[in-house]
XYZ file of C-alpha atoms in Angstrom:
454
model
C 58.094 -125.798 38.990
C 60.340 -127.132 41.773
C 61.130 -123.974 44.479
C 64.033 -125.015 47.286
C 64.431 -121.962 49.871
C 67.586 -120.907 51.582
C 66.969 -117.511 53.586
C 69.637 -115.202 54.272
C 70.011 -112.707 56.655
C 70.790 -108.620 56.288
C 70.996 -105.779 58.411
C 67.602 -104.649 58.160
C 67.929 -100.670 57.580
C 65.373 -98.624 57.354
C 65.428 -96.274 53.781
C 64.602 -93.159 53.004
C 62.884 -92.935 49.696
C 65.067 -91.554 46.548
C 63.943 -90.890 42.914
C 66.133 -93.644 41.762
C 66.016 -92.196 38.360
C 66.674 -88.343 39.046
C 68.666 -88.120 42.782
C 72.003 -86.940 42.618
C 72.940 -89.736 45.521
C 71.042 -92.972 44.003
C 72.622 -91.572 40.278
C 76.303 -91.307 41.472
C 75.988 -94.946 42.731
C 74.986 -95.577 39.182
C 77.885 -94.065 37.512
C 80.105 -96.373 39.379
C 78.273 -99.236 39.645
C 80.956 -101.951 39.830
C 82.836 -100.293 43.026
C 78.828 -99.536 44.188
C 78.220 -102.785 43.859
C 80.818 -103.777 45.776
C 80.267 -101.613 48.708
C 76.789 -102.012 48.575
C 77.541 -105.680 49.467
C 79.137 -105.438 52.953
C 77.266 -101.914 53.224
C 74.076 -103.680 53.343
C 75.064 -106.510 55.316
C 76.660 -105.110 58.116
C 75.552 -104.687 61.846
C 76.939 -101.315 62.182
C 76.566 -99.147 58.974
C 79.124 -96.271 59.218
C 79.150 -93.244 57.215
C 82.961 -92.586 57.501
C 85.809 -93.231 55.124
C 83.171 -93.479 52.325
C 84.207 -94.111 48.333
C 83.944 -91.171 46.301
C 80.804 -91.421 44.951
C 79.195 -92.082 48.019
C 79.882 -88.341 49.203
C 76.839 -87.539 47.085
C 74.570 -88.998 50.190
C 75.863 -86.028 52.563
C 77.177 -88.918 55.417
C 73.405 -89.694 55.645
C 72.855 -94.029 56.200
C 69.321 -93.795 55.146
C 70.083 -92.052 51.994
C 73.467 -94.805 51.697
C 71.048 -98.047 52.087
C 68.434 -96.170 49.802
C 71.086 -95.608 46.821
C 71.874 -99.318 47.566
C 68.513 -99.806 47.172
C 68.129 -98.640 43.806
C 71.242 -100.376 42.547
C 71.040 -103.836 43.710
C 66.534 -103.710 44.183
C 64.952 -104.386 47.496
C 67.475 -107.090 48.366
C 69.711 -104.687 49.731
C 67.328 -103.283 52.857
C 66.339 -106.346 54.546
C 65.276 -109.773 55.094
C 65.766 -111.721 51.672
C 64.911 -115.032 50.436
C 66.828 -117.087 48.058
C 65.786 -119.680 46.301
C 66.013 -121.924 43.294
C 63.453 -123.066 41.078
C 63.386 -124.625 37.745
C 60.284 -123.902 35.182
C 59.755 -126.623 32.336
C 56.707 -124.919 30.866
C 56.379 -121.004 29.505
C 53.560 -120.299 32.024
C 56.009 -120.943 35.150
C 58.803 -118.338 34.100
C 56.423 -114.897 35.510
C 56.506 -117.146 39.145
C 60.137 -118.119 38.452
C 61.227 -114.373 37.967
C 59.174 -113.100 40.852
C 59.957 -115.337 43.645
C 63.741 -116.815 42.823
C 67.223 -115.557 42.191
C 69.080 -119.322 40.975
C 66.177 -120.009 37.963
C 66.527 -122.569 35.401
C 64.926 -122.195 32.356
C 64.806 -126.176 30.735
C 63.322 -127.202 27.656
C 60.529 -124.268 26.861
C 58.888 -123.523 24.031
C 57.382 -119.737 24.050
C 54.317 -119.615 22.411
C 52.998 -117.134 19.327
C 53.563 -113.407 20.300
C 55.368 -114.023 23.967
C 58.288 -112.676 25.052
C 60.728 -114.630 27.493
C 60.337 -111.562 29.859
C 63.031 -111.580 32.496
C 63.280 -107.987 32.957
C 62.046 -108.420 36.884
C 64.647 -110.389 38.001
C 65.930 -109.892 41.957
C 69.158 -108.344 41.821
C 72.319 -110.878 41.860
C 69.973 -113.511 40.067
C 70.745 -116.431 37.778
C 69.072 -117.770 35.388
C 70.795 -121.147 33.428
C 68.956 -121.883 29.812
C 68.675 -125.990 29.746
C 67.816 -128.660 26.739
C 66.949 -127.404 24.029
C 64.873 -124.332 25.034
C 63.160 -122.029 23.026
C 62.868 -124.655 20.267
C 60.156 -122.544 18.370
C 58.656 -119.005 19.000
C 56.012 -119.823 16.351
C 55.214 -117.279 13.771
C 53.256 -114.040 14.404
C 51.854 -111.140 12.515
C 53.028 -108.947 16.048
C 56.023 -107.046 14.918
C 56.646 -105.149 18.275
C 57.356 -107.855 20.373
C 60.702 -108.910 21.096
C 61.573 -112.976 21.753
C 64.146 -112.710 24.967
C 64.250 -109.676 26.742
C 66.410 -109.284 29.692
C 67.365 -105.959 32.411
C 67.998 -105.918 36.626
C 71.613 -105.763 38.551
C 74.354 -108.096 38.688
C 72.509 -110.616 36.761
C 74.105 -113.675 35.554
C 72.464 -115.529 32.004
C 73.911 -118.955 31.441
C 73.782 -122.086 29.600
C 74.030 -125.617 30.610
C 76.243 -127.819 28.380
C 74.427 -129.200 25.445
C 71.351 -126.067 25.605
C 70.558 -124.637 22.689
C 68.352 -121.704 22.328
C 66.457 -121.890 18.789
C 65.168 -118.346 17.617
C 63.098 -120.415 14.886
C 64.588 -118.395 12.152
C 63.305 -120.138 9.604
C 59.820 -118.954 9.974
C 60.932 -115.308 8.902
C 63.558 -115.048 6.707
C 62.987 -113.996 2.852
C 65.827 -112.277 1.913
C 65.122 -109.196 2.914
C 65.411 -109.086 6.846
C 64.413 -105.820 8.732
C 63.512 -103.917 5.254
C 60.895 -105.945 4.208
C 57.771 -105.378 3.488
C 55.892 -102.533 5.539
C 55.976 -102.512 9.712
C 58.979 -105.214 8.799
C 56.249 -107.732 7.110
C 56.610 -109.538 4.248
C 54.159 -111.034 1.880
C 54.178 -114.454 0.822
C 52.417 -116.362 -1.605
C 50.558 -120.060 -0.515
C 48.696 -122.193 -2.164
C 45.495 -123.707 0.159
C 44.301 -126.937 -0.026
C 41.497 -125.739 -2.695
C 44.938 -125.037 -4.913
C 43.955 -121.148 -5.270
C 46.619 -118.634 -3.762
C 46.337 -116.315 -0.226
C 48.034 -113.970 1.168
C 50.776 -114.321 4.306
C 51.789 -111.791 6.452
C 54.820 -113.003 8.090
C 55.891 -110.119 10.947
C 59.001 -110.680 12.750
C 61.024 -109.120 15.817
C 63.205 -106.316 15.346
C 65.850 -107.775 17.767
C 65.743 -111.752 19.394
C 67.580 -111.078 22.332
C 67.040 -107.561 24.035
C 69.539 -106.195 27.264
C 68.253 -103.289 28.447
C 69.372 -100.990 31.411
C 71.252 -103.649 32.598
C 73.881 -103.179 35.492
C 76.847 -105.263 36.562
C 75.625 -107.910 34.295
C 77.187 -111.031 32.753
C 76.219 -113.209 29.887
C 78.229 -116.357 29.230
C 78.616 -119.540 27.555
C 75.415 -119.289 25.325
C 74.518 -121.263 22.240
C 72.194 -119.523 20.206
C 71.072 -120.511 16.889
C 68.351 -119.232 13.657
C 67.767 -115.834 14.704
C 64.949 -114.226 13.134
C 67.239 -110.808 12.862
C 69.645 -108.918 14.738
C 70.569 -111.375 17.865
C 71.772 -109.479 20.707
C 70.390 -105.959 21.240
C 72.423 -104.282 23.770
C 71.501 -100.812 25.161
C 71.549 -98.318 27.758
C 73.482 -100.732 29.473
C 76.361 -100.119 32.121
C 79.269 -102.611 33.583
C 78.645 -105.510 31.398
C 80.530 -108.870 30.512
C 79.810 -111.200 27.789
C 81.712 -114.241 27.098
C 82.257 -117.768 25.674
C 78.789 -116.643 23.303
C 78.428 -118.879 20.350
C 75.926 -117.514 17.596
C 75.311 -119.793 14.732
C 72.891 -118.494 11.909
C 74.500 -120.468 9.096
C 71.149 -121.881 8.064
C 70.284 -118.767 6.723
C 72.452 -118.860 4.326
C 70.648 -120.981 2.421
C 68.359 -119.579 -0.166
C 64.617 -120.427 0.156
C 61.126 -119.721 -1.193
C 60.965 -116.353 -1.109
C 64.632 -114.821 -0.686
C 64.677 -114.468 -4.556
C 67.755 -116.233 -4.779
C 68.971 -114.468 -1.619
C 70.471 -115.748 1.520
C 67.451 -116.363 2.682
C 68.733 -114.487 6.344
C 69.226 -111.056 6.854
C 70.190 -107.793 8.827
C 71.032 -110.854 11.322
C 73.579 -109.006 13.109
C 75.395 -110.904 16.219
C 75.589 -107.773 18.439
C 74.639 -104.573 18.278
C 75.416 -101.827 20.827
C 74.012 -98.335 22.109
C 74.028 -96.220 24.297
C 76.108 -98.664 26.451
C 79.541 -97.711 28.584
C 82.105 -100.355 30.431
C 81.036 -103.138 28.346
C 83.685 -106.310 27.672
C 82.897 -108.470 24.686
C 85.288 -111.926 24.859
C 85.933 -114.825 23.322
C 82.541 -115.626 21.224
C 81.847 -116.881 17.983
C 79.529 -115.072 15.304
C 78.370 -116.856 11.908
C 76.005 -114.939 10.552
C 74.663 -112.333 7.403
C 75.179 -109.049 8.911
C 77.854 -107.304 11.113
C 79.465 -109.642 13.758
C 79.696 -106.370 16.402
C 78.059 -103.034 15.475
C 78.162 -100.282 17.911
C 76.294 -97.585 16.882
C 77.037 -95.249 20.466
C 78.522 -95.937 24.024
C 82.071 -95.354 25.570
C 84.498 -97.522 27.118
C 83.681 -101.045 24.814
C 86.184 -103.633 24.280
C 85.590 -106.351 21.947
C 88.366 -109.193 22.136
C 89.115 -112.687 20.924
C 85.650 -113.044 18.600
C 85.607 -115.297 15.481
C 83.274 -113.852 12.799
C 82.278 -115.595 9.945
C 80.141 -114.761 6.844
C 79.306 -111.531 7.738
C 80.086 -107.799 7.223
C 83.021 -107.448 10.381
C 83.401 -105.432 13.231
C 81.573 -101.934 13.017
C 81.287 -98.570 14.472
C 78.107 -97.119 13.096
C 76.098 -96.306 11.219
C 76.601 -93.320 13.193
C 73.777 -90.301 12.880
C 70.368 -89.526 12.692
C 69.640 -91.190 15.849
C 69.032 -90.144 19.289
C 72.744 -91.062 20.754
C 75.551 -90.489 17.922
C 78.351 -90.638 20.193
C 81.198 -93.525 20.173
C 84.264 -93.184 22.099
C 86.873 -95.237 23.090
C 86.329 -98.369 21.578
C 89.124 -101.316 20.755
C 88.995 -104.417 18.651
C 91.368 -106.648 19.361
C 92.660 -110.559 18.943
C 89.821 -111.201 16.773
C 89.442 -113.249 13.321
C 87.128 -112.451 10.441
C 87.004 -114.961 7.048
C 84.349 -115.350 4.463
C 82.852 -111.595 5.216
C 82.268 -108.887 3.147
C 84.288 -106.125 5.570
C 86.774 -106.615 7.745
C 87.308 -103.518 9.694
C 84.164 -100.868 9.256
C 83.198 -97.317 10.456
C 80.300 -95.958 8.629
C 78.373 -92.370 9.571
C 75.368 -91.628 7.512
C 74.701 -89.221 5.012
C 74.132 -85.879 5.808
C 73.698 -86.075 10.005
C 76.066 -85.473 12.914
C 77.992 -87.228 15.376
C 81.382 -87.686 17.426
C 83.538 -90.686 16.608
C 86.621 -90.937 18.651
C 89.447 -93.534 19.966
C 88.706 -96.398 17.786
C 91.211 -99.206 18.204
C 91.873 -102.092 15.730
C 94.439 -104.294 16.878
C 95.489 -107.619 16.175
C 93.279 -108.205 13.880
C 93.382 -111.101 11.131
C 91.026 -110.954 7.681
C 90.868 -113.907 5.143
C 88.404 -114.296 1.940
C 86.679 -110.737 1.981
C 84.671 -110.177 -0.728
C 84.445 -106.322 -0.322
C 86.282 -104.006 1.797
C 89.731 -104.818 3.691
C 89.358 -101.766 5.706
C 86.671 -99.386 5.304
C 85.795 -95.958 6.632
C 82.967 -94.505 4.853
C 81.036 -91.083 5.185
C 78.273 -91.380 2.509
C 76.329 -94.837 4.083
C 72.871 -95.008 4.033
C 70.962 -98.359 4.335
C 69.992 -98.271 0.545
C 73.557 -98.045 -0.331
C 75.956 -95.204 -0.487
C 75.596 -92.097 -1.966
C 79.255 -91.742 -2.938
C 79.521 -88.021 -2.082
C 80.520 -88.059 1.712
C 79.155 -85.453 4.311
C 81.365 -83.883 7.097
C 78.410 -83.630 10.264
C 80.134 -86.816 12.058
C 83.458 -85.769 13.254
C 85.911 -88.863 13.365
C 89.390 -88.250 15.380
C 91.686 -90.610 16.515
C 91.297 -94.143 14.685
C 94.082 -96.755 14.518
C 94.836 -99.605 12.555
C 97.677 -101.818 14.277
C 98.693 -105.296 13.061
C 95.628 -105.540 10.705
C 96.471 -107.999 8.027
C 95.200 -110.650 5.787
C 93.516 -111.150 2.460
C 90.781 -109.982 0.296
C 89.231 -111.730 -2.822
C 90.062 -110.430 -6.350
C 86.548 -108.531 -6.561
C 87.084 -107.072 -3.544
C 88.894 -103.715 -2.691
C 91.785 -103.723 0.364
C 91.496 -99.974 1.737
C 88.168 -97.789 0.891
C 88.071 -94.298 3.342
C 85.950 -91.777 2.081
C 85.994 -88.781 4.608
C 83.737 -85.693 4.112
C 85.945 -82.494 4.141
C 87.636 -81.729 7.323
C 85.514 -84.258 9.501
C 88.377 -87.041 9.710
C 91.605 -86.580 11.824
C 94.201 -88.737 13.308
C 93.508 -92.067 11.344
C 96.695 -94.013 11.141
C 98.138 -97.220 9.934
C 101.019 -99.399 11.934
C 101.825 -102.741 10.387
C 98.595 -103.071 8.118
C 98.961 -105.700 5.272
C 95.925 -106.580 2.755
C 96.469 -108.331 0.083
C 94.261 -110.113 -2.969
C 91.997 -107.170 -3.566
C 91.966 -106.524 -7.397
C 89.744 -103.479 -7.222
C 91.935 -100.554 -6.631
C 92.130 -99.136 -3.093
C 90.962 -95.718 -2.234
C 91.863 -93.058 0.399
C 91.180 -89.473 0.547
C 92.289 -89.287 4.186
C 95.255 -89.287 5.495
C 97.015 -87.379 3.059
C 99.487 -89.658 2.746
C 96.805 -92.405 1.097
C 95.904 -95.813 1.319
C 98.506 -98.173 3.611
C-alpha cells in the first residue's frame, strides 16, 4: 500500500462533548446537513469562530462555539476540531483496505479480490473521503454458507465512491443464483445437488447476501460513475440515509438471465433489484442504467427522492413499495421522471401489502416512456404480498396524491395497460394527464378514480 501525506491546517477548537445521536444541537445540524456542511467548512477553519449571524439551525447551540465545533464534530467526524492529515493511498490486496480506511481520505481500491465471508467494510471512512474502485476489483467474493454478511458496505459524511474508467466491480453472481433469489431455501439457502468424484451425490448449501452493496447512515454522500456487474441479489441497499447523490451508475445483471442448473428453467437471477430505498430523505437518483430481474428503483419509505434520466431494462420498473408491515411505511414526495423502461414486466408500480398500514403521498411519474411490457402498463395495487396477490385489496395504506403525466408507450398482447386495485376509501387524488398505453390485450382495470382506467 503506497501512503503520500499532505497535512492541512484548522483552527484547532476545543469541543465540548455532545450525544451526537440524541442532542438537540448536534441533531439540528443533521437535519440540514447540506447547508451544515457547508458552514461547518469555513466554521471549522477559521481563526476567529463567531457565534453571530448564525443559520437557522445553528440557533439550537444557544450562541455557544464549543457546542458549534462539537455539532461540527459529529457531522463531518474528528476532522472538523483540529489538526488533520490527508493523504492518499492505494491498497492492491483485501488485507490493506482496514489501514486504507483508517489512515486516508483519497483511497484507491485496484484490482481486489475479497475473500469467502468478508465484507469490503468502508463504513470508517474520515469525513470528505474518496475512495476510486480500479481494474477489475472485486472479481470474486467466493461462495459462503454466511448469509448475514453483506459484500460492500459503505456509511461516513460527504463521502465520494468512484470508479476509474474501465473498473468493473464483479458481485460473482453466478455462484448464487437458482432461480429463486432471496426466497430460497431456509435463512436464504438453497440446496443443490453434486456429484463427487466417487460419482455418489452430496448436499450444497449455497448462502448468499441479502443486499451486495449496503449505504447506510450516510450524509452528504455521492456515488458516481460505477460499473457493477452479477449481483448475487438486490444491488444497492440504500437506507437511513440523508443528502445523497447518485449518478452515471451502470448495473448490468444480464447474465442472470440465463437459465442454469438449478433455476428449474428459471432466470437463473433473482429478487436482483438495482436500488432499493428506506428510510432515506433528499436523495437524487440520475442518469444510470439498470438491467436486471427485479425492480430497477424500489422505495419502500423516505421523503424528498427524485429519480431522473434511468434506463431500466428486463425488470419489473420503477416502484413505491411494497409498503407495510415494516418498521418505516411512510413515502412522500417522490418523482420519476425522464426515464425509459423496455423488456420489463411493469412500467410504473405502487404496491402496499395486504392487510398493514402506511402513508403514500406525492408520487410523481413524469416523462416517462414504456416499450415491450409483458404485464402491467401502470399498476397500483393494494392486495401484494410476495407470494402473489391476494386479489381482495385492504384499505390500512392510505395513498393521496399520485400523478401520471406524459406516461406512454406499449405493452405486449399478454400484458394488461392500466391495473389499480384500491382498498375502499384508502386511494385519493390519482390522476392521469397525457397517458397513452397501447398493445395490452388483457383488459385494463380501475376501481379508482371513478372515472376508470385512462
Amino acid at each position: 500500500m503506497v501512503i503520500r501525506p499532505l497535512l492541512l491546517l484548522g483552527a484547532l477548537v476545543l469541543p465540548v462533548v455532545l450525544a451526537c445521536a440524541t442532542d438537540s444541537c448536534a441533531s439540528a445540524f443533521t437535519a440540514s446537513a447540506a447547508a451544515a456542511i457547508t458552514f461547518c467548512e469555513t466554521y471549522t477553519t477559521a481563526t476567529v469562530t463567531a457565534t453571530t449571524s448564525l443559520p437557522p439551525f445553528a440557533t439550537a447551540c444557544s450562541n455557544s462555539s464549543k457546542k458549534l465545533s462539537s455539532a461540527c464534530t459529529c457531522l463531518l467526524g474528528t476532522a472538523a476540531s483540529g489538526t488533520v492529515a490527508t493523504t492518499t493511498c492505494t491498497a492492491t490486496a483485501y488485507a490493506q483496505i482496514t489501514s486504507a480506511v483508517a489512515s486516508c481520505t483519497d483511497i484507491v481500491l485496484e484490482n481486489i479480490s475479497a475473500p469467502v465471508s468478508s465484507t469490503i467494510d468502508l463504513t470508517g471512512l474520515r469525513a470528505g473521503s474518496t475512495v476510486t474502485f480500479a481494474g477489475t476489483t472485486f472479481k470474486t467474493f467466493g461462495t459462503t454458507e454466511d448469509s448475514d454478511f453483506n459484500p460492500i458496505e459503505i456509511g461516513g459524511t460527504a463521502i465520494t465512491i468512484t470508479g476509474a474508467p474501465g473498473h468493473v466491480i464483479d458481485g460473482n453472481g453466478q455462484a448464487y443464483w437458482d432461480g429463486q433469489g432471496s426466497n430460497g431455501g431456509s435463512s436464504k439457502s438453497v440446496i443443490s445437488l453434486l456429484g463427487d468424484r466417487q460419482g455418489t451425490i452430496k448436499l450444497i448449501r449455497i448462502a448468499r447476501p441479502d443486499h451486495f452493496i449496503v449505504l447506510n447512515k450516510m450524509v452528504a454522500g455521492t456515488i458516481k460513475d460505477l460499473s457493477i456487474q452479477n449481483w448475487p441479489v438486490h444491488c444497492f441497499d440504500i437506507t437511513k440515509c440523508n443528502v445523497m447523490t447518485l449518478s452515471g451508475l451502470t448495473l448490468n445483471n444480464s447474465a442472470g438471465d440465463a437459465v442454469n442448473s438449478i433455476s428449474q428453467g428459471l432466470p437463473a437471477a433473482h429478487n436482483s433489484d438495482g436500488f432499493d430505498i428506506s428510510s432515506t430523505t433528499n436523495l437524487v437518483l440520475a442518469d444510470s442504467t439498470v438491467i436486471n430481474q427485479d425492480d430497477c428503483v424500489a422505495v419502500t419509505s423516505g421523503t424528498n427522492i427524485t429519480v431522473t434520466g434511468m434506463t431500466c431494462s428486463g425488470g419489473h420498473g420503477l416502484s413505491i413499495g411494497s409498503v407495510g408491515g415494516k418498521s418505516d411505511n411512510t413515502v412522500a414526495g417522490v418523482t420519476f421522471s425522464d426515464s425509459t423502461i423496455s423488456n420489463s414486466q411493469n412500467g410504473c408500480r405502487i404496491k402496499t401489502n395486504s392487510g398493514t398500514t402506511g402513508n403514500i403521498t406525492n408520487i410523481v411519474y413524469e416523462d416517462i416512456t414504456l416499450s415491450n411490457i409483458s404485464i402491467y402498463g401502470i399498476d397500483v395495487q393494494q392486495d401484494y404480498l410476495n407470494g402473489g396477490p391476494t386479489g381482495d385489496p385492504t384499505n390500512g395504506v392510505i395513498i393521496d396524491g399520485v400523478t401520471f403525466t406524459n406516461v406512454v408507450g406499449t405493452a405486449l398482447p399478454n400484458a394488461t395497460d392500466y391495473y389499480v386495485l384500491c382498498g375502499s376509501g384508502s386511494c385519493s387524488g390519482i390522476t392521469f394527464t397525457d397517458v397513452n398505453i397501447t398493445g395490452g390485450g388483457v383488459g385494463s382495470s380501475c376501481n379508482f378514480p371513478s372515472t376508470g382506467c385512462p
